[in-house]
Coordinates of C-alpha atoms in Angstrom, one line a residue:
Chain F
M1 CA 0.0 0.0 0.0
A2 CA 1.6 3.3 -1.1
V3 CA 1.4 5.9 1.5
A4 CA -0.2 9.1 0.3
E5 CA 2.4 12.0 -0.3
P6 CA 1.5 15.2 1.6
E7 CA 1.8 17.4 -1.5
A8 CA 0.0 15.1 -3.9
M9 CA -2.6 14.8 -1.2
Q10 CA -3.0 18.6 -1.1
Q11 CA -3.2 18.8 -4.9
A12 CA -5.9 16.1 -5.0
L13 CA -7.9 18.2 -2.3
D14 CA -7.5 21.3 -4.4
R15 CA -8.8 19.8 -7.2
L16 CA -11.7 18.1 -5.5
T17 CA -12.8 21.1 -3.4
S18 CA -12.6 23.6 -6.3
G19 CA -15.8 22.4 -8.0
E20 CA -14.5 22.5 -11.3
A21 CA -16.0 19.2 -12.1
V22 CA -19.0 19.0 -10.3
L23 CA -22.1 20.8 -11.7
S24 CA -24.2 22.6 -8.9
L25 CA -27.6 22.4 -10.4
S26 CA -30.6 21.0 -8.4
E27 CA -32.8 18.6 -10.4
T28 CA -35.4 21.0 -11.4
E29 CA -32.8 23.8 -12.4
A30 CA -31.1 21.1 -14.6
E31 CA -34.4 20.5 -16.4
A32 CA -35.1 24.2 -17.1
A33 CA -31.3 24.7 -18.2
E34 CA -31.4 21.8 -20.7
G35 CA -30.0 23.0 -23.9
F36 CA -27.3 25.6 -25.2
D37 CA -26.3 28.5 -23.0
E38 CA -26.8 32.1 -24.3
A39 CA -23.6 32.3 -26.2
G40 CA -24.2 28.9 -27.9
E41 CA -20.9 27.5 -26.5
T42 CA -21.8 24.9 -24.0
M43 CA -25.0 22.8 -23.4
I44 CA -26.6 21.1 -20.5
M45 CA -27.8 17.4 -21.2
N46 CA -29.8 15.2 -19.2
M47 CA -28.7 11.6 -19.6
G48 CA -31.1 9.0 -17.9
P49 CA -32.6 8.1 -15.9
Q50 CA -34.0 5.9 -18.5
H51 CA -30.8 5.2 -20.5
P52 CA -29.6 1.5 -21.1
S53 CA -26.0 2.2 -20.1
T54 CA -27.0 3.8 -16.7
H55 CA -27.4 0.4 -15.0
G56 CA -30.7 1.4 -13.6
V57 CA -32.0 4.7 -13.0
L58 CA -29.2 6.9 -12.7
R59 CA -29.3 10.5 -14.2
L60 CA -26.5 12.4 -15.2
V61 CA -26.6 16.1 -15.9
L62 CA -23.7 16.8 -18.2
E63 CA -22.3 20.3 -19.3
L64 CA -20.7 19.8 -22.7
R65 CA -18.7 21.8 -25.0
G66 CA -19.0 20.0 -28.3
E67 CA -18.3 16.5 -27.4
T68 CA -16.3 17.1 -24.5
V69 CA -17.7 16.8 -21.0
L70 CA -17.0 19.9 -18.8
R71 CA -18.7 19.2 -15.6
T72 CA -21.2 16.7 -14.4
K73 CA -23.7 16.1 -11.8
P74 CA -25.1 12.5 -10.9
V75 CA -28.9 12.7 -9.8
I76 CA -29.9 9.9 -7.8
G77 CA -33.1 8.9 -5.7
Y78 CA -35.2 7.3 -8.4
L79 CA -35.2 3.8 -6.6
H80 CA -35.5 5.3 -3.2
T81 CA -37.9 3.2 -1.1
G82 CA -36.9 4.2 2.3
M83 CA -35.3 1.0 3.2
E84 CA -33.4 2.4 6.4
K85 CA -36.7 3.4 7.6
T86 CA -38.2 0.2 6.8
G87 CA -35.3 -1.5 8.5
E88 CA -36.6 0.4 11.9
Q89 CA -39.9 -1.5 11.8
L90 CA -38.5 -5.0 11.1
T91 CA -37.3 -7.2 13.7
Y92 CA -33.5 -8.4 13.7
L93 CA -34.5 -11.7 12.2
Q94 CA -36.5 -9.9 9.3
G95 CA -33.7 -7.4 8.8
P96 CA -31.9 -9.5 6.3
T97 CA -35.0 -9.8 4.1
N98 CA -34.8 -6.0 3.9
V99 CA -31.2 -5.2 3.4
T100 CA -30.6 -8.2 0.9
R101 CA -32.7 -6.1 -1.6
M102 CA -30.3 -3.3 -1.5
D103 CA -27.4 -4.4 -3.5
Y104 CA -29.3 -6.7 -5.5
A105 CA -26.1 -8.1 -7.5
S106 CA -24.4 -9.1 -4.3
P107 CA -27.1 -9.7 -1.7
L108 CA -25.4 -12.0 0.5
F109 CA -22.9 -9.3 1.5
N110 CA -25.7 -7.0 2.7
E111 CA -27.2 -10.0 4.8
L112 CA -23.6 -10.6 6.1
V113 CA -22.9 -7.2 7.3
F114 CA -26.4 -6.6 8.9
S115 CA -25.7 -10.0 10.7
L116 CA -22.2 -9.1 11.7
A117 CA -23.6 -6.0 13.3
T118 CA -26.3 -7.7 15.2
E119 CA -24.1 -10.3 16.5
M120 CA -21.7 -7.6 17.9
L121 CA -24.4 -5.9 19.6
L122 CA -25.5 -9.4 20.9
G123 CA -22.2 -10.5 21.9
I124 CA -22.3 -13.8 20.4
E125 CA -20.0 -15.9 18.3
V126 CA -21.4 -18.0 15.5
P127 CA -19.8 -21.6 14.9
E128 CA -16.8 -22.1 12.8
R129 CA -18.7 -23.9 10.2
A130 CA -21.4 -21.0 10.1
T131 CA -18.6 -18.6 9.4
W132 CA -16.9 -21.0 6.6
I133 CA -20.4 -21.4 4.9
R134 CA -20.5 -17.6 5.0
M135 CA -17.3 -17.0 3.4
L136 CA -18.0 -19.8 0.8
M137 CA -21.4 -18.2 -0.2
C138 CA -20.1 -14.6 -0.2
E139 CA -17.1 -15.7 -2.6
V140 CA -19.5 -17.5 -5.1
N141 CA -21.6 -14.4 -4.9
R142 CA -18.8 -12.2 -5.7
I143 CA -18.0 -14.2 -8.6
A144 CA -21.5 -13.8 -9.8
S145 CA -21.4 -10.1 -9.2
H146 CA -18.2 -9.7 -11.3
L147 CA -19.6 -12.0 -14.0
L148 CA -22.6 -9.4 -14.2
F149 CA -20.1 -6.7 -14.4
M150 CA -18.3 -8.3 -17.3
A151 CA -21.6 -8.9 -18.9
T152 CA -22.8 -5.3 -18.7
N153 CA -19.3 -3.7 -19.1
G154 CA -19.1 -5.6 -22.5
M155 CA -22.6 -4.6 -23.5
D156 CA -22.0 -1.0 -22.7
L157 CA -18.8 -1.0 -25.0
G158 CA -20.5 -2.9 -27.9
A159 CA -19.1 -6.3 -27.1
V160 CA -22.6 -7.7 -27.2
S161 CA -21.3 -11.3 -27.3
M162 CA -19.6 -10.7 -23.9
M163 CA -23.0 -9.8 -22.3
L164 CA -24.4 -13.4 -23.6
Y165 CA -21.3 -15.1 -22.1
G166 CA -21.2 -13.1 -18.7
W167 CA -24.9 -13.9 -18.3
R168 CA -24.4 -17.6 -19.1
E169 CA -21.7 -18.1 -16.5
R170 CA -23.3 -15.9 -13.9
E171 CA -26.4 -18.5 -14.3
E172 CA -24.3 -21.2 -13.2
T173 CA -23.0 -19.5 -10.3
L174 CA -26.8 -18.6 -9.4
R175 CA -27.6 -22.1 -9.8
F176 CA -25.3 -23.1 -7.1
L177 CA -26.5 -20.4 -4.8
E178 CA -30.1 -21.5 -5.7
K179 CA -29.4 -25.0 -4.6
V180 CA -28.0 -23.8 -1.3
T181 CA -30.4 -21.1 -0.4
G182 CA -33.5 -21.8 -2.5
L183 CA -33.4 -18.6 -4.2
R184 CA -31.3 -17.1 -7.1
M185 CA -31.3 -13.7 -5.7
N186 CA -32.4 -11.9 -2.4
H187 CA -31.7 -15.2 -0.6
N188 CA -32.3 -14.3 3.1
Y189 CA -29.7 -16.9 3.7
I190 CA -27.2 -15.4 6.2
R191 CA -29.0 -14.5 9.5
P192 CA -28.0 -13.1 12.9
G193 CA -26.7 -16.4 14.6
G194 CA -25.5 -18.2 11.6
V195 CA -26.9 -19.3 8.2
A196 CA -30.6 -20.4 7.4
A197 CA -29.7 -24.0 6.4
D198 CA -26.6 -26.2 6.2
L199 CA -25.1 -27.0 2.8
P200 CA -27.2 -29.5 0.9
D201 CA -25.9 -33.0 0.1
G202 CA -23.3 -32.8 -2.9
W203 CA -22.5 -29.2 -2.4
R204 CA -18.9 -30.0 -2.7
D205 CA -19.2 -31.6 -6.0
D206 CA -21.4 -28.9 -7.5
L207 CA -19.0 -26.3 -6.5
L208 CA -15.9 -28.1 -7.8
R209 CA -17.7 -28.5 -11.0
L210 CA -18.5 -24.7 -11.0
L211 CA -14.8 -24.2 -10.3
E212 CA -13.7 -26.3 -13.2
L213 CA -16.2 -24.5 -15.6
I214 CA -15.4 -20.9 -14.9
P215 CA -11.6 -20.6 -15.3
P216 CA -11.5 -21.8 -19.2
R217 CA -14.4 -19.3 -19.6
L218 CA -12.3 -16.5 -18.1
E219 CA -9.4 -17.5 -20.7
E220 CA -12.1 -16.9 -23.3
Y221 CA -12.7 -13.6 -22.1
D222 CA -9.1 -12.7 -22.3
V223 CA -9.0 -13.8 -25.8
L224 CA -12.1 -11.9 -26.6
M225 CA -11.5 -8.7 -24.7
T226 CA -8.3 -8.4 -22.5
G227 CA -5.9 -8.8 -25.5
Q228 CA -8.2 -7.0 -27.9
P229 CA -6.7 -3.8 -29.3
I230 CA -10.1 -2.5 -29.9
W231 CA -11.2 -3.2 -26.2
R232 CA -7.7 -1.6 -25.0
E233 CA -8.1 1.6 -27.2
R234 CA -11.6 1.9 -25.8
L235 CA -10.6 1.7 -22.2
Q236 CA -7.0 2.5 -21.4
G237 CA -6.3 5.8 -20.3
V238 CA -10.2 6.6 -20.2
G239 CA -11.7 7.8 -16.7
V240 CA -8.2 8.3 -14.8
I241 CA -8.2 8.9 -11.1
S242 CA -5.1 9.2 -8.8
A243 CA -4.9 7.3 -5.5
E244 CA -4.9 10.5 -3.5
E245 CA -8.3 11.6 -5.1
A246 CA -9.9 8.3 -4.6
L247 CA -8.9 8.5 -0.9
A248 CA -10.3 11.9 -0.4
L249 CA -13.3 10.9 -2.1
G250 CA -13.8 7.8 0.3
T251 CA -13.8 5.6 -2.7
T252 CA -13.3 1.9 -2.0
G253 CA -13.2 -1.4 -3.8
P254 CA -11.9 -2.0 -7.2
I255 CA -11.7 1.7 -8.0
L256 CA -9.5 2.5 -5.1
R257 CA -7.3 -0.6 -5.9
S258 CA -7.2 0.6 -9.7
T259 CA -4.8 3.2 -8.7
G260 CA -2.3 0.9 -7.3
Y261 CA -3.5 1.5 -3.6
A262 CA -3.8 -2.1 -1.9
W263 CA -6.6 -1.8 0.3
D264 CA -9.0 -4.8 0.9
L265 CA -10.9 -5.2 4.1
R266 CA -10.6 -9.1 3.8
R267 CA -6.8 -8.8 4.3
D268 CA -6.3 -5.5 6.0
L269 CA -9.2 -5.5 8.5
P270 CA -10.1 -9.4 8.4
Y271 CA -13.5 -10.5 9.4
L272 CA -15.1 -13.9 9.2
A273 CA -11.9 -16.2 8.9
Y274 CA -10.3 -14.5 5.8
D275 CA -7.2 -14.3 7.7
E276 CA -6.9 -18.2 7.3
L277 CA -7.3 -18.2 3.8
E278 CA -4.4 -17.6 1.1
F279 CA -5.3 -15.1 -1.5
D280 CA -3.8 -11.9 -3.2
V281 CA -5.1 -8.5 -3.4
V282 CA -5.4 -7.5 -6.9
V283 CA -4.2 -3.9 -7.8
G284 CA -3.9 -1.8 -11.0
T285 CA -1.4 0.9 -11.8
Y286 CA -3.1 3.7 -14.0
G287 CA -6.5 4.0 -12.3
D288 CA -8.2 4.0 -15.8
C289 CA -11.3 1.8 -16.9
F290 CA -8.9 -0.9 -18.1
D291 CA -7.6 -1.4 -14.6
R292 CA -11.0 -1.6 -13.1
Y293 CA -11.9 -4.2 -15.8
A294 CA -8.8 -6.1 -15.3
I295 CA -9.2 -6.1 -11.4
R296 CA -12.6 -7.4 -11.4
L297 CA -11.6 -10.1 -14.0
N298 CA -8.6 -11.1 -11.6
E299 CA -10.7 -11.1 -8.6
I300 CA -12.8 -13.9 -9.9
R301 CA -9.6 -15.9 -10.2
E302 CA -8.8 -15.1 -6.7
S303 CA -12.2 -15.9 -5.5
I304 CA -11.8 -19.3 -7.3
R305 CA -8.5 -19.8 -5.4
M306 CA -10.3 -19.2 -2.1
L307 CA -13.2 -21.5 -2.9
V308 CA -11.1 -24.4 -3.6
Q309 CA -9.4 -23.8 -0.1
L310 CA -12.8 -23.5 1.5
A311 CA -14.3 -26.6 -0.2
D312 CA -11.1 -28.4 1.1
R313 CA -11.2 -27.2 4.6
M314 CA -15.0 -26.8 5.4
P315 CA -15.2 -27.6 9.0
G316 CA -17.8 -29.6 10.7
G317 CA -20.3 -28.7 13.2
D318 CA -23.3 -26.5 13.5
Y319 CA -24.4 -24.2 10.9
R320 CA -26.1 -21.9 13.3
I321 CA -25.4 -20.8 17.2
Q322 CA -27.1 -23.0 19.6
D323 CA -28.5 -20.1 21.7
K324 CA -32.0 -20.3 22.6
K325 CA -32.3 -16.6 22.4
V326 CA -31.7 -16.1 18.8
T327 CA -32.1 -19.5 17.4
P328 CA -35.5 -21.2 16.6
P329 CA -35.9 -24.9 17.6
P330 CA -35.2 -27.6 15.0
R331 CA -38.4 -28.4 12.9
G332 CA -38.6 -31.9 14.4
R333 CA -38.9 -30.6 17.9
I334 CA -42.0 -28.6 17.1
D335 CA -44.1 -31.6 16.4
E336 CA -43.4 -33.1 19.8
S337 CA -43.0 -30.4 22.2
M338 CA -45.5 -27.5 23.1
E339 CA -42.5 -25.4 24.5
A340 CA -40.6 -25.6 21.2
L341 CA -43.6 -24.5 19.3
I342 CA -44.2 -21.6 21.6
H343 CA -40.4 -20.5 21.3
H344 CA -40.5 -21.0 17.7
F345 CA -43.8 -18.8 17.5
K346 CA -42.1 -16.2 20.0
I347 CA -38.9 -15.8 17.9
F348 CA -40.8 -15.4 14.5
T349 CA -43.4 -12.8 15.8
E350 CA -41.8 -10.7 18.7
G351 CA -38.2 -11.4 17.7
F352 CA -35.2 -11.3 20.1
K353 CA -34.3 -8.3 22.0
V354 CA -30.8 -6.9 21.4
P355 CA -29.0 -5.1 24.3
E356 CA -28.5 -1.4 24.0
G357 CA -25.6 0.1 22.1
E358 CA -24.3 1.3 18.8
V359 CA -21.8 -0.6 16.4
Y360 CA -20.3 -0.4 13.1
A361 CA -19.5 -3.5 11.1
A362 CA -17.7 -3.4 7.6
V363 CA -17.1 -6.1 4.8
E364 CA -15.5 -6.0 1.5
S365 CA -18.3 -6.2 -1.0
P366 CA -17.5 -6.6 -4.6
R367 CA -18.0 -2.7 -5.0
G368 CA -16.1 -1.7 -1.8
E369 CA -16.5 -1.2 1.9
L370 CA -20.1 -2.1 2.6
G371 CA -20.8 -1.0 6.3
C372 CA -23.7 -1.2 8.7
Y373 CA -24.3 1.1 11.6
I374 CA -27.0 -0.1 14.2
V375 CA -28.1 1.8 17.1
S376 CA -30.1 -0.7 19.4
D377 CA -32.5 0.7 22.4
G378 CA -32.8 -2.7 23.9
S379 CA -36.0 -3.7 21.9
A380 CA -36.4 -6.2 19.1
T381 CA -36.1 -3.8 16.1
P382 CA -33.0 -1.7 15.4
Y383 CA -33.6 1.8 16.6
R384 CA -31.7 3.0 13.4
M385 CA -30.3 0.9 10.9
H386 CA -27.9 2.8 8.5
I387 CA -26.1 1.0 5.6
R388 CA -23.0 2.6 4.1
A389 CA -23.2 1.7 0.6
P390 CA -20.1 1.6 -1.5
S391 CA -22.0 2.6 -4.8
F392 CA -23.3 5.7 -3.3
V393 CA -19.8 6.8 -2.3
N394 CA -18.1 5.6 -5.3
L395 CA -20.5 7.5 -7.8
Q396 CA -19.0 10.8 -6.5
T397 CA -16.0 10.0 -8.6
L398 CA -18.1 10.2 -11.8
P399 CA -17.5 14.0 -12.4
Y400 CA -13.7 13.9 -11.8
L401 CA -13.5 10.5 -14.1
M402 CA -15.6 12.3 -16.8
Q403 CA -14.0 15.7 -16.8
D404 CA -12.3 16.6 -20.0
S405 CA -13.3 13.3 -21.5
L406 CA -15.5 12.6 -24.5
I407 CA -19.1 11.9 -24.2
A408 CA -18.7 8.6 -25.8
D409 CA -16.4 7.6 -23.1
A410 CA -19.0 8.5 -20.3
V411 CA -20.7 5.2 -20.9
A412 CA -17.3 3.3 -20.5
I413 CA -16.8 5.2 -17.2
I414 CA -20.1 4.9 -15.9
S415 CA -19.9 1.2 -16.5
S416 CA -16.3 1.0 -14.9
V417 CA -17.7 2.3 -11.7
D418 CA -20.2 -0.6 -11.7
P419 CA -23.0 1.1 -9.6
I420 CA -25.9 -0.9 -8.3
M421 CA -28.7 1.7 -8.1
G422 CA -30.7 -0.2 -5.5
E423 CA -27.8 0.1 -3.3
V424 CA -27.2 4.0 -4.2
D425 CA -30.8 4.8 -3.4
R426 CA -31.9 2.3 -0.7
Chain W
M1 CA -3.5 8.3 22.5
L2 CA -5.2 10.1 19.6
L3 CA -5.0 14.0 19.5
D4 CA -3.2 16.3 21.7
Q5 CA -6.5 17.5 23.1
A6 CA -8.3 15.7 25.7
L7 CA -11.9 14.7 24.1
P8 CA -14.6 12.7 25.8
V9 CA -14.0 9.1 24.9
S10 CA -16.3 6.0 25.0
E11 CA -16.1 2.3 24.0
A12 CA -18.7 0.6 22.0
R13 CA -18.5 -3.2 21.7
G14 CA -14.6 -2.6 21.4
Q15 CA -14.9 0.2 19.0
L16 CA -13.4 3.6 19.7
V17 CA -15.7 6.5 19.8
L18 CA -14.8 10.2 20.3
H19 CA -17.4 12.9 21.3
P20 CA -16.1 16.1 20.1
A21 CA -18.5 19.2 20.4
R22 CA -19.9 20.7 17.1
D23 CA -17.2 23.7 17.0
Q24 CA -14.6 21.1 17.5
V25 CA -15.5 18.9 14.6
I26 CA -13.3 20.5 11.9
D27 CA -10.4 20.6 14.1
V28 CA -10.5 17.1 15.3
V29 CA -11.1 15.7 11.8
S30 CA -8.2 17.4 10.1
Q31 CA -5.9 16.7 13.1
L32 CA -7.0 13.1 12.8
R33 CA -6.2 13.1 9.1
H34 CA -2.7 14.1 9.9
E35 CA -2.6 11.3 12.5
G36 CA -3.3 8.7 9.7
F37 CA -7.0 8.8 9.3
V38 CA -6.7 9.6 5.6
M39 CA -10.5 8.5 4.7
C40 CA -13.9 9.3 6.2
A41 CA -15.9 6.1 5.1
D42 CA -19.2 7.3 6.6
V43 CA -21.3 10.0 7.8
C44 CA -24.9 9.1 9.2
G45 CA -27.5 10.7 11.3
V46 CA -29.5 9.4 14.4
D47 CA -32.4 10.8 15.7
Y48 CA -32.9 10.1 19.4
L49 CA -36.4 11.4 19.8
D50 CA -38.0 8.3 20.7
Y51 CA -35.0 6.6 22.4
T52 CA -36.5 4.5 25.2
G53 CA -33.1 3.1 26.6
E54 CA -30.8 4.9 28.6
R55 CA -28.3 6.9 26.6
V56 CA -24.8 6.5 27.9
L57 CA -22.5 9.2 27.1
P58 CA -19.2 10.2 28.6
D59 CA -18.9 13.1 31.2
G60 CA -19.3 16.5 29.8
V61 CA -21.4 15.5 26.9
S62 CA -24.9 16.5 27.1
A63 CA -27.4 14.5 25.1
E64 CA -29.4 16.1 22.2
R65 CA -31.9 15.2 19.9
F66 CA -29.7 14.5 17.0
E67 CA -26.7 13.0 16.4
V68 CA -24.1 13.0 13.5
V69 CA -21.8 10.0 13.4
Y70 CA -18.7 10.1 11.3
G71 CA -16.5 6.9 10.7
L72 CA -12.9 7.6 10.0
I73 CA -10.6 4.9 9.0
D74 CA -6.7 4.8 9.3
H75 CA -5.2 2.5 6.5
A76 CA -1.5 2.5 7.5
N77 CA -2.3 1.5 11.2
R78 CA -5.5 -0.6 10.2
R79 CA -7.7 1.1 12.7
R80 CA -11.0 2.9 12.8
V81 CA -12.4 5.6 14.9
R82 CA -16.0 6.9 15.2
L83 CA -16.9 10.4 16.1
R84 CA -20.2 11.1 17.6
V85 CA -21.5 15.0 17.6
Q86 CA -24.6 16.0 19.5
V87 CA -26.7 18.3 17.4
P88 CA -29.6 20.2 19.2
E89 CA -33.0 20.3 17.6
D90 CA -33.3 24.0 17.9
D91 CA -30.2 24.8 16.3
A92 CA -29.5 21.7 14.0
T93 CA -26.4 22.8 12.2
V94 CA -22.7 21.1 12.1
P95 CA -19.8 22.3 10.2
S96 CA -19.3 20.5 6.9
I97 CA -16.0 18.5 6.8
F98 CA -16.2 18.9 2.8
L99 CA -12.8 20.6 2.6
I100 CA -10.8 18.0 4.4
H101 CA -12.8 14.9 3.1
P102 CA -14.6 15.9 -0.2
G103 CA -15.9 12.5 -0.4
T104 CA -18.5 13.2 2.5
S105 CA -20.2 15.6 0.3
A106 CA -23.0 12.9 -0.7
L107 CA -23.1 11.7 2.7
E108 CA -23.7 15.1 4.2
R109 CA -26.6 15.8 1.6
E110 CA -28.0 12.5 2.6
V111 CA -28.1 13.4 6.5
Y112 CA -29.6 16.9 5.7
D113 CA -32.1 15.0 3.4
M114 CA -33.2 12.7 5.8
F115 CA -32.7 14.5 9.1
G116 CA -32.7 18.1 8.2
V117 CA -29.3 18.8 9.8
V118 CA -27.6 21.8 7.9
F119 CA -24.0 21.4 7.1
E120 CA -22.5 24.8 7.1
G121 CA -20.0 25.3 4.4
H122 CA -21.1 22.6 2.2
P123 CA -20.9 23.7 -1.5
D124 CA -24.2 22.2 -2.6
L125 CA -26.5 21.1 0.3
T126 CA -29.6 20.2 -1.7
R127 CA -31.9 17.0 -1.2
I128 CA -30.3 13.7 -2.8
L129 CA -32.7 10.9 -2.4
M130 CA -36.1 12.6 -1.9
P131 CA -37.5 15.0 -4.7
D132 CA -36.6 18.6 -4.4
D133 CA -40.0 19.6 -3.2
W134 CA -40.4 17.1 -0.5
D135 CA -41.8 18.1 2.6
G136 CA -40.3 16.8 5.7
H137 CA -37.2 14.7 6.5
P138 CA -38.3 11.0 6.4
L139 CA -35.7 9.3 8.9
R140 CA -36.7 11.7 11.7
K141 CA -38.8 9.9 14.2
D142 CA -41.6 11.9 14.2
F143 CA -42.1 11.6 10.5
S144 CA -44.3 8.5 10.6
V145 CA -44.4 6.0 7.6
G146 CA -48.1 6.1 7.4
R147 CA -47.9 9.9 6.7
I148 CA -47.5 9.7 3.0
P149 CA -51.0 10.9 1.3
V150 CA -52.8 8.6 -0.9
Q151 CA -52.4 9.4 -4.5
F152 CA -55.4 7.9 -6.3
K153 CA -58.2 8.7 -4.2
Q154 CA -60.6 9.7 -6.9
D155 CA -61.0 6.2 -7.8
T156 CA -64.8 5.3 -7.0
S157 CA -65.0 1.8 -8.2
A158 CA -66.8 -0.4 -5.6
R159 CA -63.8 -2.4 -4.2

């Protein structure tokens, strides 16, 4: 990890606080200002929220001179459904069903960070097997999420065949997730106290088959894109950001690492049992769109490396904590014991009480630092549940990545930031 | 020990929390940046209006309705620190730390949007998630979820 130089840091701060790249127009002003200015030199253009390359409903207000982007303002909120407010009405056991819908491309990470925060408040430690199952599922989910990026990034840049290939491989990973959790997405699988169910019979064979299938496909991507002169021309040197700027903007994940700054919570502030796995943190050099693409491609390879170790070393034991306070009784007990039935009923209707306090948990999602801040007042629902969404913070890099670039590159740049709007707007 | 000035400190499940006053925020955050906390990862608000528990705060910190919580991270020494700043209801303002950590721009806008806390010195403090003409601040505890008016009440079909 390169330590930021004070002068370079100051330079970055000067640029970021000067407001030269960010357009300060409110939503309504931007609508009124659309079109050429009085001198006819610059023009304001609203791109989105309905645009195929905006990955959902991101709207960009662009100030253009000819085809050059001068200033940008991302306008968000089109998917805002008040999920943090909803989180205050739901019990801790219902919480994962809510947060899993935020970053819908990597739902297991949302469930994980919520569960970790709740467990910190409860002061409980989940069994080893539950921890390892969580790591296994998250890494499969990371592969799925990065494959989704590969697909959409290809599509945005005109490599339509890549869209089909990325989707095809992602479907295979989702099939594994479906077999374990019952759902392709929004699993509600990782819950406070452990996971919802043990790994099904034959999971290891399924996983190893998946791990055999994907690496040769990645080689195909390399042939199709990484080595392609057209692909490289389109991405290299486009949307450049320096490490200092990325730090000052609070950027995390592949965007920060593309600048050569090796920061990955899995290695640097380990959670679960990542300190027992062997893996490398992939970094770039130039901080451009190509590095961000290459990092995600190689992170799939690192995840596969981790999954091989996880499949090998999966410990035995229980998949959830045997603490009557947070764990419902086994299904079989409910048929024979009235107490078990009452216990089951109470946990799913009233929920369990969580001691007072406040805590922040963070995990490395495919998009960066995903954090969860929970304040508990001692009741069965969080008093305040805040999600620090990596896409939300990362979106602020857009104006700086786009400044002085061509409008045709805007699509490549949005795509390389890989924002998930469900998470941005929550 | 962090900082040359003594700040009220507390610990939450093993996590270090500092409690600066509002007028100390800029000083504390920029000093912490010099001590290695190069990134402000998170800014969020909390409204303690309905809090039924007992609010435990260190000596010298008086509880107010709002709290703005900053999450700072030191990459070189791999540590985090949290700042909890008390913000009174009748004067809900906090100095913006935009000039130290420009990445808090969107986060501060979100706190403003959701809680109505004004960040003084922020270059573009507008609503970010709610529409511009929205009335009220949704994450305040006195903004109930049932308060959104029904939009299609002219429908007269017998249902």
